[in-house]
Amino acid sequence: MVDAATAGRRERKKAATRAAILEAATTLFLARGFDAVTVREIADAADVSPKTVFTHFPHKEALVFSDEGERHERLIAAVSGRMAGTSISDALKAHYLSEIAALKSEPQSQILALMEETPALVDHAEKMWLRHEDALVAAITEEFGLEEPSEEIRFYVRFALQIQLMAIREPDPAAAIDAGFHLLDKGWAPYEEAGGG
């Protein structure tokens, strides 16, 4: 049986190896671009084997999105842990603004710039973001005391997640987020009526 001290050392070693790989990858990506760097070069810079890199990160893109688990937890907590009297939309709006502000501050802004110049990373980031859909649907379904999610919940979550993807590319993310949730919460009818349609 492995004792606690041995297990603790093993976990610390794994964490240190993971951190070294991430640091090497980030340095190389920022210097030369994502596509120009190979996994072998990252492994060499971190003084590990390519197999070790893939043990910690299943694919090259995961080296850029190592905090995806934390992002998932923060998104769900924004809804399930929101203050009493705060609507789901208001909670998501505040969360999106906070996440975008963090992405645009140092050192994350360098990673955001790297993503914007690498179409494969943009595509990967969007697919990962939309993977949160089921968990967010489940959190809202549970909050409403339903056994199964309604179609309305599914549509709401799908559209709400798209708002963040669009807002991050806008010069004024706050205005885009407000417009997206206004449309989601109030519907399209007022626009048609105002336009005479």
Coordinates of N, CA, C and O in Angstrom, one line a residue:
M1 N 0.8 -1.2 0.0 CA 0.0 0.0 0.0 C 0.9 1.3 0.0 O 1.8 1.3 0.8
V2 N 0.6 2.2 -0.9 CA 1.3 3.4 -1.0 C 1.0 4.3 0.2 O -0.2 4.6 0.4
D3 N 2.0 4.8 0.9 CA 1.7 5.7 2.0 C 1.4 7.1 1.5 O 1.7 7.5 0.3
A4 N 0.9 7.9 2.4 CA 0.4 9.3 2.0 C 1.6 10.2 1.5 O 1.5 10.9 0.6
A5 N 2.8 10.0 2.2 CA 3.9 10.8 1.8 C 4.4 10.5 0.4 O 4.7 11.4 -0.4
T6 N 4.4 9.2 0.1 CA 4.8 8.8 -1.3 C 3.8 9.3 -2.3 O 4.2 9.8 -3.4
A7 N 2.5 9.2 -2.0 CA 1.5 9.6 -2.9 C 1.6 11.2 -3.1 O 1.5 11.7 -4.2
G8 N 1.9 11.9 -2.0 CA 2.0 13.3 -2.0 C 3.2 13.7 -2.9 O 3.1 14.7 -3.7
R9 N 4.3 13.0 -2.8 CA 5.5 13.3 -3.6 C 5.2 13.1 -5.1 O 5.6 13.9 -5.9
R10 N 4.5 12.0 -5.3 CA 4.2 11.7 -6.7 C 3.3 12.7 -7.3 O 3.5 13.1 -8.5
E11 N 2.3 13.2 -6.6 CA 1.4 14.2 -7.1 C 2.2 15.5 -7.3 O 2.0 16.2 -8.3
R12 N 3.1 15.9 -6.4 CA 3.9 17.1 -6.6 C 4.8 17.0 -7.8 O 5.0 18.0 -8.5
K13 N 5.4 15.8 -8.0 CA 6.2 15.6 -9.2 C 5.4 15.8 -10.5 O 5.9 16.4 -11.5
K14 N 4.2 15.2 -10.5 CA 3.4 15.3 -11.7 C 3.0 16.7 -11.9 O 3.0 17.2 -13.1
A15 N 2.7 17.5 -10.9 CA 2.3 18.9 -11.0 C 3.5 19.7 -11.5 O 3.3 20.6 -12.4
A16 N 4.7 19.4 -11.0 CA 5.9 20.1 -11.5 C 6.2 19.8 -12.9 O 6.6 20.7 -13.7
T17 N 6.0 18.6 -13.3 CA 6.3 18.2 -14.7 C 5.3 18.9 -15.7 O 5.6 19.4 -16.7
R18 N 4.0 18.9 -15.3 CA 2.9 19.5 -16.0 C 3.2 21.0 -16.2 O 3.1 21.6 -17.3
A19 N 3.7 21.7 -15.1 CA 4.0 23.1 -15.1 C 5.2 23.4 -16.0 O 5.2 24.4 -16.8
A20 N 6.2 22.5 -16.0 CA 7.3 22.7 -16.9 C 7.0 22.5 -18.3 O 7.4 23.3 -19.2
I21 N 6.1 21.6 -18.6 CA 5.7 21.4 -20.0 C 4.9 22.6 -20.5 O 5.1 23.1 -21.6
L22 N 4.0 23.1 -19.6 CA 3.2 24.3 -20.0 C 4.0 25.5 -20.2 O 3.8 26.3 -21.2
E23 N 5.0 25.7 -19.3 CA 5.9 26.9 -19.5 C 6.7 26.8 -20.8 O 6.8 27.8 -21.5
A24 N 7.2 25.6 -21.1 CA 8.0 25.4 -22.3 C 7.1 25.7 -23.5 O 7.5 26.4 -24.5
A25 N 5.9 25.1 -23.5 CA 5.0 25.3 -24.6 C 4.6 26.7 -24.8 O 4.6 27.2 -26.0
T26 N 4.2 27.4 -23.8 CA 3.8 28.8 -23.9 C 4.9 29.7 -24.4 O 4.7 30.5 -25.3
T27 N 6.2 29.5 -23.9 CA 7.3 30.3 -24.4 C 7.5 30.1 -25.9 O 7.7 31.0 -26.6
L28 N 7.5 28.8 -26.3 CA 7.7 28.5 -27.7 C 6.6 29.0 -28.6 O 6.8 29.6 -29.7
F29 N 5.3 28.8 -28.2 CA 4.2 29.3 -28.9 C 4.2 30.8 -29.1 O 4.0 31.3 -30.2
L30 N 4.5 31.5 -28.1 CA 4.5 33.0 -28.1 C 5.7 33.5 -29.0 O 5.6 34.5 -29.7
A31 N 6.8 32.8 -29.0 CA 8.0 33.2 -29.8 C 7.8 32.9 -31.2 O 8.2 33.7 -32.1
R32 N 7.2 31.7 -31.6 CA 7.2 31.3 -33.0 C 5.8 31.0 -33.6 O 5.7 30.7 -34.8
G33 N 4.8 31.0 -32.8 CA 3.5 30.7 -33.3 C 3.1 29.2 -33.0 O 4.0 28.4 -32.9
F34 N 1.9 29.0 -32.9 CA 1.4 27.6 -32.5 C 1.8 26.6 -33.5 O 2.3 25.5 -33.2
D35 N 1.5 26.9 -34.8 CA 1.7 25.9 -35.9 C 3.2 25.6 -36.1 O 3.5 24.5 -36.6
A36 N 4.1 26.5 -35.8 CA 5.5 26.3 -36.1 C 6.2 25.5 -35.0 O 7.4 25.1 -35.2
V37 N 5.6 25.2 -33.9 CA 6.2 24.4 -32.8 C 5.7 23.0 -32.8 O 4.5 22.7 -32.9
T38 N 6.7 22.1 -32.7 CA 6.3 20.6 -32.6 C 6.2 20.2 -31.1 O 6.8 20.8 -30.3
V39 N 5.5 19.1 -30.9 CA 5.5 18.5 -29.6 C 6.9 18.0 -29.1 O 7.2 18.2 -28.0
R40 N 7.6 17.5 -30.1 CA 9.0 17.1 -29.7 C 9.8 18.3 -29.2 O 10.6 18.2 -28.2
E41 N 9.7 19.5 -29.8 CA 10.4 20.7 -29.4 C 10.0 21.1 -28.0 O 10.8 21.5 -27.1
I42 N 8.7 20.9 -27.7 CA 8.2 21.3 -26.4 C 8.8 20.3 -25.4 O 9.2 20.7 -24.3
A43 N 8.8 19.0 -25.7 CA 9.3 18.0 -24.8 C 10.8 18.2 -24.5 O 11.2 18.1 -23.4
D44 N 11.5 18.5 -25.6 CA 13.0 18.8 -25.4 C 13.2 20.0 -24.4 O 14.0 20.0 -23.6
A45 N 12.4 21.1 -24.7 CA 12.5 22.3 -23.8 C 12.2 22.0 -22.4 O 12.7 22.6 -21.5
A46 N 11.2 21.1 -22.2 CA 10.8 20.8 -20.8 C 11.6 19.6 -20.2 O 11.4 19.2 -19.0
D47 N 12.5 19.1 -21.0 CA 13.4 17.9 -20.6 C 12.5 16.7 -20.2 O 12.8 16.1 -19.2
V48 N 11.6 16.4 -21.1 CA 10.7 15.2 -20.9 C 10.6 14.6 -22.3 O 11.0 15.1 -23.3
S49 N 10.0 13.4 -22.4 CA 9.7 12.7 -23.6 C 8.4 13.2 -24.2 O 7.5 13.7 -23.5
P50 N 8.3 13.1 -25.6 CA 7.0 13.4 -26.2 C 5.8 12.6 -25.5 O 4.7 13.1 -25.4
K51 N 6.1 11.4 -25.2 CA 5.1 10.6 -24.5 C 4.6 11.2 -23.2 O 3.4 11.2 -22.9
T52 N 5.5 11.8 -22.5 CA 5.2 12.4 -21.2 C 4.3 13.6 -21.5 O 3.3 13.9 -20.7
V53 N 4.6 14.4 -22.5 CA 3.8 15.5 -22.9 C 2.3 15.0 -23.1 O 1.4 15.6 -22.6
F54 N 2.2 14.0 -23.9 CA 0.8 13.5 -24.2 C 0.2 12.8 -23.0 O -1.1 12.7 -23.0
T55 N 0.9 12.4 -22.1 CA 0.3 11.8 -20.8 C -0.4 12.9 -20.1 O -1.5 12.7 -19.5
H56 N 0.2 14.1 -20.1 CA -0.5 15.3 -19.4 C -1.4 16.0 -20.3 O -2.4 16.6 -19.7
F57 N -1.2 16.1 -21.6 CA -2.0 16.8 -22.5 C -2.3 16.0 -23.7 O -1.4 15.6 -24.5
P58 N -3.6 15.5 -23.9 CA -3.9 14.6 -24.9 C -3.7 15.0 -26.3 O -3.5 14.2 -27.2
H59 N -3.6 16.3 -26.6 CA -3.3 16.8 -27.9 C -2.7 18.2 -27.8 O -2.7 18.8 -26.7
K60 N -2.1 18.6 -28.8 CA -1.3 19.9 -28.8 C -2.1 21.1 -28.4 O -1.7 21.9 -27.6
E61 N -3.4 21.1 -28.8 CA -4.2 22.3 -28.5 C -4.5 22.4 -27.0 O -4.7 23.5 -26.5
A62 N -4.4 21.3 -26.3 CA -4.7 21.3 -24.8 C -3.6 22.0 -24.1 O -3.8 22.5 -23.0
L63 N -2.4 22.2 -24.7 CA -1.4 23.0 -24.1 C -1.7 24.5 -24.0 O -1.2 25.2 -23.2
V64 N -2.6 24.9 -24.9 CA -3.0 26.3 -24.9 C -4.2 26.5 -23.9 O -4.4 27.6 -23.3
F65 N -5.0 25.4 -23.8 CA -6.3 25.5 -23.0 C -6.2 24.7 -21.7 O -7.1 23.9 -21.4
S66 N -5.1 24.8 -21.0 CA -4.9 23.9 -19.8 C -5.9 24.3 -18.7 O -6.0 23.5 -17.8
D67 N -6.5 25.4 -18.7 CA -7.4 25.8 -17.6 C -8.8 25.6 -18.0 O -9.7 26.1 -17.3
E68 N -9.1 24.7 -18.9 CA -10.5 24.5 -19.4 C -11.4 24.0 -18.3 O -12.5 24.3 -18.1
G69 N -10.8 23.1 -17.4 CA -11.6 22.6 -16.3 C -12.0 23.7 -15.3 O -13.2 23.7 -14.9
E70 N -11.1 24.6 -15.0 CA -11.5 25.7 -14.2 C -12.5 26.6 -14.8 O -13.4 27.1 -14.1
R71 N -12.4 26.8 -16.1 CA -13.4 27.7 -16.8 C -14.8 27.0 -16.7 O -15.8 27.7 -16.5
H72 N -14.8 25.7 -16.8 CA -16.1 25.0 -16.8 C -16.7 25.2 -15.4 O -17.9 25.5 -15.2
E73 N -15.9 25.0 -14.3 CA -16.4 25.2 -13.0 C -16.9 26.6 -12.7 O -17.9 26.8 -12.1
R74 N -16.2 27.6 -13.2 CA -16.6 29.0 -13.0 C -17.9 29.3 -13.7 O -18.7 30.0 -13.1
L75 N -18.1 28.7 -14.9 CA -19.3 28.9 -15.6 C -20.5 28.4 -14.9 O -21.5 29.0 -14.7
I76 N -20.4 27.1 -14.4 CA -21.5 26.5 -13.7 C -21.8 27.2 -12.4 O -22.9 27.4 -12.0
A77 N -20.7 27.6 -11.7 CA -20.8 28.3 -10.4 C -21.5 29.6 -10.6 O -22.2 30.1 -9.7
A78 N -21.3 30.3 -11.7 CA -21.9 31.6 -12.0 C -23.4 31.5 -11.9 O -24.1 32.4 -11.5
V79 N -23.9 30.4 -12.4 CA -25.4 30.2 -12.4 C -25.8 29.6 -11.0 O -26.7 30.1 -10.4
S80 N -25.2 28.4 -10.6 CA -25.7 27.7 -9.4 C -25.4 28.5 -8.1 O -26.1 28.3 -7.1
G81 N -24.3 29.3 -8.2 CA -23.9 30.0 -6.9 C -24.3 31.5 -6.9 O -23.8 32.2 -6.1
R82 N -25.1 31.9 -7.8 CA -25.4 33.3 -7.9 C -26.3 33.8 -6.7 O -26.9 33.0 -6.1
M83 N -26.2 35.1 -6.5 CA -26.9 35.7 -5.3 C -28.4 35.6 -5.5 O -28.9 35.6 -6.7
A84 N -29.1 35.5 -4.4 CA -30.6 35.4 -4.5 C -31.1 36.7 -5.2 O -30.6 37.8 -4.9
G85 N -32.1 36.6 -6.0 CA -32.7 37.7 -6.7 C -32.0 38.0 -8.0 O -32.4 38.9 -8.8
T86 N -30.8 37.4 -8.3 CA -30.1 37.6 -9.6 C -30.6 36.6 -10.6 O -30.6 35.4 -10.4
S87 N -31.0 37.1 -11.8 CA -31.5 36.2 -12.8 C -30.3 35.4 -13.4 O -29.2 35.8 -13.3
I88 N -30.6 34.4 -14.1 CA -29.6 33.6 -14.7 C -28.9 34.4 -15.8 O -27.7 34.4 -15.9
S89 N -29.7 35.2 -16.6 CA -29.1 36.0 -17.6 C -28.1 37.0 -17.0 O -27.0 37.3 -17.5
D90 N -28.5 37.7 -15.9 CA -27.7 38.7 -15.3 C -26.4 38.0 -14.7 O -25.3 38.6 -14.8
A91 N -26.5 36.8 -14.2 CA -25.4 36.1 -13.7 C -24.4 35.8 -14.8 O -23.2 35.9 -14.7
L92 N -24.9 35.3 -15.9 CA -24.1 35.0 -17.1 C -23.4 36.2 -17.7 O -22.3 36.2 -18.1
K93 N -24.2 37.3 -17.7 CA -23.6 38.5 -18.3 C -22.4 39.0 -17.4 O -21.4 39.3 -18.0
A94 N -22.6 39.0 -16.1 CA -21.5 39.4 -15.3 C -20.3 38.4 -15.4 O -19.1 38.8 -15.4
H95 N -20.6 37.1 -15.5 CA -19.5 36.1 -15.7 C -18.8 36.3 -17.0 O -17.5 36.3 -17.0
Y96 N -19.5 36.5 -18.1 CA -18.9 36.7 -19.4 C -17.9 37.9 -19.4 O -16.8 37.9 -19.9
L97 N -18.4 39.0 -18.8 CA -17.6 40.3 -18.7 C -16.3 40.0 -17.9 O -15.3 40.5 -18.3
S98 N -16.5 39.3 -16.8 CA -15.3 39.0 -16.0 C -14.3 38.1 -16.7 O -13.1 38.4 -16.7
E99 N -14.8 37.1 -17.4 CA -13.9 36.2 -18.2 C -13.2 36.9 -19.3 O -12.0 36.7 -19.6
I100 N -13.9 37.8 -20.0 CA -13.4 38.5 -21.2 C -12.3 39.5 -20.7 O -11.2 39.6 -21.2
A101 N -12.6 40.2 -19.5 CA -11.6 41.1 -19.0 C -10.4 40.3 -18.6 O -9.2 40.8 -18.8
A102 N -10.5 39.2 -18.0 CA -9.3 38.4 -17.6 C -8.5 37.9 -18.9 O -7.3 38.0 -18.8
L103 N -9.2 37.6 -19.9 CA -8.5 37.1 -21.2 C -7.8 38.3 -21.8 O -6.8 38.1 -22.4
K104 N -8.3 39.5 -21.6 CA -7.6 40.7 -22.3 C -6.6 41.3 -21.4 O -6.0 42.3 -21.8
S105 N -6.4 40.8 -20.2 CA -5.3 41.3 -19.3 C -4.1 40.4 -19.4 O -4.2 39.3 -19.8
E106 N -2.9 40.9 -19.0 CA -1.7 40.1 -19.0 C -1.7 39.0 -17.9 O -2.2 39.3 -16.9
P107 N -1.1 37.8 -18.2 CA -0.5 37.4 -19.4 C -1.5 36.8 -20.4 O -1.0 36.4 -21.5
Q108 N -2.7 36.6 -20.0 CA -3.7 35.9 -20.9 C -3.9 36.6 -22.2 O -4.2 35.9 -23.2
S109 N -3.7 37.9 -22.3 CA -3.9 38.6 -23.6 C -2.9 38.1 -24.7 O -3.2 38.1 -25.8
Q110 N -1.7 37.6 -24.2 CA -0.8 37.1 -25.2 C -1.3 35.8 -25.8 O -1.2 35.5 -27.0
I111 N -1.9 35.0 -24.9 CA -2.6 33.7 -25.4 C -3.7 34.0 -26.3 O -3.9 33.4 -27.3
L112 N -4.5 35.1 -26.0 CA -5.6 35.5 -26.8 C -5.1 35.9 -28.2 O -5.7 35.5 -29.2
A113 N -4.0 36.7 -28.2 CA -3.5 37.1 -29.5 C -3.0 35.9 -30.3 O -3.2 35.8 -31.5
L114 N -2.4 34.9 -29.6 CA -1.9 33.7 -30.3 C -3.1 33.0 -30.9 O -3.0 32.5 -32.1
M115 N -4.2 32.9 -30.2 CA -5.4 32.2 -30.7 C -5.9 32.9 -31.9 O -6.3 32.3 -32.9
E116 N -6.0 34.2 -31.9 CA -6.6 35.0 -33.0 C -5.8 34.9 -34.3 O -6.4 35.0 -35.3
E117 N -4.5 34.5 -34.2 CA -3.7 34.4 -35.4 C -3.6 32.9 -35.8 O -2.9 32.6 -36.8
T118 N -4.4 32.0 -35.1 CA -4.3 30.6 -35.4 C -5.7 30.0 -35.5 O -6.4 29.7 -34.5
P119 N -6.2 29.9 -36.8 CA -7.6 29.5 -37.0 C -7.9 28.2 -36.3 O -9.0 28.0 -35.7
A120 N -7.0 27.2 -36.2 CA -7.2 25.9 -35.6 C -7.5 26.1 -34.1 O -8.3 25.4 -33.5
L121 N -6.9 27.1 -33.5 CA -7.1 27.3 -32.0 C -8.4 28.0 -31.8 O -9.1 27.7 -30.8
V122 N -8.8 28.9 -32.7 CA -10.1 29.5 -32.5 C -11.2 28.4 -32.6 O -12.2 28.4 -31.8
D123 N -11.1 27.6 -33.6 CA -12.1 26.5 -33.8 C -12.1 25.6 -32.6 O -13.2 25.2 -32.1
H124 N -10.9 25.2 -32.1 CA -10.9 24.3 -30.9 C -11.5 25.0 -29.7 O -12.2 24.4 -29.0
A125 N -11.2 26.3 -29.5 CA -11.7 27.0 -28.4 C -13.3 27.1 -28.4 O -13.9 26.9 -27.4
E126 N -13.8 27.3 -29.6 CA -15.3 27.4 -29.7 C -15.9 26.1 -29.4 O -16.9 26.0 -28.8
K127 N -15.3 25.0 -30.0 CA -15.9 23.7 -29.7 C -15.8 23.3 -28.2 O -16.7 22.7 -27.7
M128 N -14.7 23.7 -27.6 CA -14.6 23.4 -26.1 C -15.6 24.2 -25.3 O -16.2 23.6 -24.4
W129 N -15.8 25.4 -25.7 CA -16.8 26.3 -25.0 C -18.2 25.7 -25.1 O -18.9 25.6 -24.1
L130 N -18.5 25.2 -26.3 CA -19.9 24.6 -26.5 C -20.1 23.3 -25.8 O -21.2 22.8 -25.6
R131 N -19.0 22.7 -25.4 CA -19.1 21.4 -24.6 C -19.7 21.6 -23.2 O -20.0 20.7 -22.6
H132 N -19.7 22.9 -22.8 CA -20.3 23.2 -21.5 C -21.8 23.1 -21.5 O -22.5 23.3 -20.5
E133 N -22.4 23.0 -22.7 CA -23.8 23.1 -22.8 C -24.6 22.1 -21.9 O -25.5 22.5 -21.2
D134 N -24.2 20.8 -22.0 CA -25.0 19.8 -21.2 C -24.9 20.1 -19.7 O -26.0 20.0 -19.0
A135 N -23.8 20.5 -19.2 CA -23.7 20.8 -17.8 C -24.5 22.0 -17.4 O -25.1 22.0 -16.3
L136 N -24.5 23.0 -18.2 CA -25.3 24.2 -17.9 C -26.8 23.9 -18.0 O -27.6 24.4 -17.2
V137 N -27.2 23.1 -19.0 CA -28.6 22.7 -19.1 C -29.0 21.9 -17.8 O -30.0 22.2 -17.3
A138 N -28.1 21.0 -17.4 CA -28.4 20.2 -16.2 C -28.5 21.1 -15.0 O -29.4 20.9 -14.1
A139 N -27.7 22.1 -14.8 CA -27.7 23.0 -13.6 C -29.0 23.8 -13.6 O -29.6 23.9 -12.6
I140 N -29.4 24.3 -14.7 CA -30.7 25.1 -14.8 C -31.9 24.2 -14.6 O -32.9 24.5 -13.9
T141 N -31.9 23.0 -15.2 CA -32.9 22.0 -15.0 C -33.1 21.6 -13.6 O -34.3 21.6 -13.1
E142 N -32.0 21.4 -12.9 CA -32.1 21.0 -11.5 C -32.6 22.2 -10.7 O -33.5 22.0 -9.8
E143 N -32.2 23.4 -11.0 CA -32.7 24.6 -10.2 C -34.2 24.8 -10.4 O -34.9 25.1 -9.4
F144 N -34.7 24.5 -11.6 CA -36.1 24.6 -11.8 C -36.9 23.4 -11.3 O -38.2 23.4 -11.4
G145 N -36.2 22.4 -10.7 CA -36.9 21.3 -10.2 C -37.5 20.3 -11.2 O -38.5 19.6 -10.9
L146 N -37.0 20.3 -12.4 CA -37.5 19.5 -13.4 C -36.7 18.1 -13.5 O -35.5 18.1 -13.2
E147 N -37.4 17.1 -13.9 CA -36.7 15.8 -14.1 C -35.9 15.8 -15.4 O -34.8 15.2 -15.5
E148 N -36.4 16.5 -16.4 CA -35.8 16.5 -17.7 C -35.8 18.0 -18.2 O -36.7 18.7 -17.9
P149 N -34.8 18.4 -18.9 CA -34.7 19.8 -19.4 C -35.8 20.0 -20.5 O -36.1 19.2 -21.3
S150 N -36.4 21.2 -20.4 CA -37.4 21.6 -21.5 C -36.6 22.0 -22.7 O -35.4 22.3 -22.7
E151 N -37.4 22.1 -23.8 CA -36.8 22.6 -25.0 C -36.3 24.1 -24.8 O -35.3 24.5 -25.4
E152 N -37.1 24.8 -24.1 CA -36.8 26.2 -23.8 C -35.4 26.3 -23.1 O -34.6 27.2 -23.4
I153 N -35.2 25.5 -22.1 CA -33.9 25.5 -21.4 C -32.7 25.2 -22.4 O -31.7 25.9 -22.4
R154 N -32.9 24.2 -23.3 CA -31.9 23.8 -24.2 C -31.6 25.0 -25.2 O -30.4 25.3 -25.5
F155 N -32.6 25.6 -25.7 CA -32.4 26.7 -26.6 C -31.8 27.9 -25.9 O -30.9 28.5 -26.4
Y156 N -32.2 28.2 -24.7 CA -31.7 29.3 -23.9 C -30.2 29.1 -23.8 O -29.4 30.0 -24.0
V157 N -29.7 27.9 -23.3 CA -28.3 27.6 -23.1 C -27.5 27.7 -24.3 O -26.4 28.3 -24.4
R158 N -28.0 27.1 -25.4 CA -27.3 27.1 -26.7 C -27.1 28.6 -27.1 O -26.0 28.9 -27.5
F159 N -28.1 29.4 -27.1 CA -27.9 30.8 -27.5 C -27.1 31.6 -26.5 O -26.3 32.4 -26.9
A160 N -27.2 31.3 -25.2 CA -26.5 32.1 -24.2 C -25.0 31.8 -24.4 O -24.2 32.7 -24.3
L161 N -24.6 30.6 -24.7 CA -23.2 30.3 -24.9 C -22.6 31.0 -26.2 O -21.5 31.4 -26.2
Q162 N -23.5 31.1 -27.2 CA -23.1 31.8 -28.4 C -22.8 33.3 -28.2 O -21.9 33.9 -28.8
I163 N -23.5 33.9 -27.2 CA -23.3 35.3 -26.9 C -21.9 35.6 -26.5 O -21.2 36.5 -27.0
Q164 N -21.3 34.7 -25.7 CA -19.9 34.9 -25.3 C -19.0 34.8 -26.4 O -18.0 35.6 -26.6
L165 N -19.2 33.8 -27.3 CA -18.3 33.6 -28.4 C -18.3 34.8 -29.4 O -17.3 35.2 -29.9
M166 N -19.5 35.5 -29.5 CA -19.6 36.6 -30.4 C -19.0 37.9 -29.7 O -18.3 38.6 -30.3
A167 N -19.3 38.0 -28.4 CA -18.8 39.2 -27.7 C -17.3 39.4 -27.6 O -16.8 40.5 -27.7
I168 N -16.6 38.2 -27.5 CA -15.2 38.3 -27.3 C -14.5 38.9 -28.5 O -13.4 39.5 -28.4
R169 N -15.1 38.9 -29.7 CA -14.5 39.4 -30.9 C -15.0 40.8 -31.2 O -14.5 41.5 -32.1
E170 N -15.8 41.4 -30.4 CA -16.4 42.7 -30.6 C -15.5 43.8 -29.9 O -14.9 43.5 -28.8
P171 N -15.4 45.0 -30.5 CA -14.6 46.0 -29.9 C -15.3 46.5 -28.5 O -14.5 46.9 -27.6
D172 N -16.6 46.3 -28.4 CA -17.3 46.6 -27.1 C -18.0 45.4 -26.7 O -19.2 45.2 -26.9
P173 N -17.3 44.5 -26.0 CA -18.0 43.2 -25.5 C -19.2 43.4 -24.7 O -20.2 42.7 -24.8
A174 N -19.2 44.5 -23.8 CA -20.3 44.7 -22.9 C -21.6 45.0 -23.7 O -22.6 44.5 -23.4
A175 N -21.4 45.8 -24.7 CA -22.6 46.2 -25.5 C -23.1 44.9 -26.3 O -24.3 44.7 -26.4
A176 N -22.2 44.1 -26.8 CA -22.6 42.9 -27.5 C -23.3 41.9 -26.5 O -24.3 41.3 -26.9
I177 N -22.8 41.8 -25.3 CA -23.4 40.9 -24.3 C -24.8 41.4 -23.9 O -25.8 40.7 -23.9
D178 N -24.9 42.7 -23.7 CA -26.2 43.3 -23.4 C -27.2 43.1 -24.5 O -28.4 42.7 -24.3
A179 N -26.8 43.3 -25.8 CA -27.7 43.1 -26.9 C -28.1 41.6 -27.0 O -29.3 41.3 -27.3
G180 N -27.1 40.7 -26.8 CA -27.5 39.3 -26.9 C -28.5 38.9 -25.9 O -29.4 38.2 -26.2
F181 N -28.2 39.2 -24.7 CA -29.2 38.8 -23.6 C -30.5 39.6 -23.7 O -31.5 39.0 -23.3
H182 N -30.5 40.8 -24.2 CA -31.8 41.5 -24.3 C -32.6 40.8 -25.3 O -33.8 40.5 -25.1
L183 N -32.0 40.3 -26.4 CA -32.7 39.6 -27.4 C -33.2 38.2 -26.9 O -34.3 37.8 -27.1
L184 N -32.3 37.6 -26.1 CA -32.6 36.3 -25.6 C -33.8 36.4 -24.6 O -34.7 35.5 -24.5
D185 N -33.7 37.4 -23.7 CA -34.7 37.5 -22.7 C -36.1 38.1 -23.1 O -37.1 37.8 -22.7
K186 N -36.0 39.1 -24.1 CA -37.2 39.8 -24.5 C -37.8 39.3 -25.8 O -38.9 39.5 -26.1
G187 N -37.0 38.5 -26.6 CA -37.5 38.0 -27.8 C -37.3 38.9 -29.0 O -36.9 40.1 -28.9
W188 N -37.6 38.4 -30.2 CA -37.5 39.1 -31.4 C -38.7 40.0 -31.8 O -38.5 41.0 -32.5
A189 N -39.8 39.7 -31.2 CA -41.1 40.4 -31.6 C -40.9 41.9 -31.5 O -41.4 42.7 -32.4
P190 N -40.4 42.5 -30.4 CA -40.3 44.0 -30.3 C -39.5 44.6 -31.5 O -39.8 45.7 -32.0
Y191 N -38.5 43.9 -32.0 CA -37.7 44.4 -33.2 C -38.6 44.4 -34.4 O -38.5 45.3 -35.2
E192 N -39.3 43.3 -34.6 CA -40.2 43.3 -35.8 C -41.3 44.3 -35.7 O -41.5 45.0 -36.7
E193 N -41.8 44.6 -34.5 CA -42.9 45.6 -34.4 C -42.3 47.0 -34.7 O -42.9 47.8 -35.4
A194 N -41.1 47.2 -34.2 CA -40.4 48.5 -34.4 C -40.1 48.7 -35.8 O -40.2 49.8 -36.3
G195 N -39.8 47.6 -36.5 CA -39.4 47.7 -37.9 C -40.6 47.7 -38.9 O -40.5 47.8 -40.1
G196 N -41.8 47.6 -38.3 CA -43.0 47.5 -39.1 C -43.3 46.2 -39.7 O -44.1 46.1 -40.6
G197 N -42.5 45.2 -39.3 CA -42.7 43.8 -39.9 C -43.8 43.2 -39.2 O -44.4 42.2 -39.5

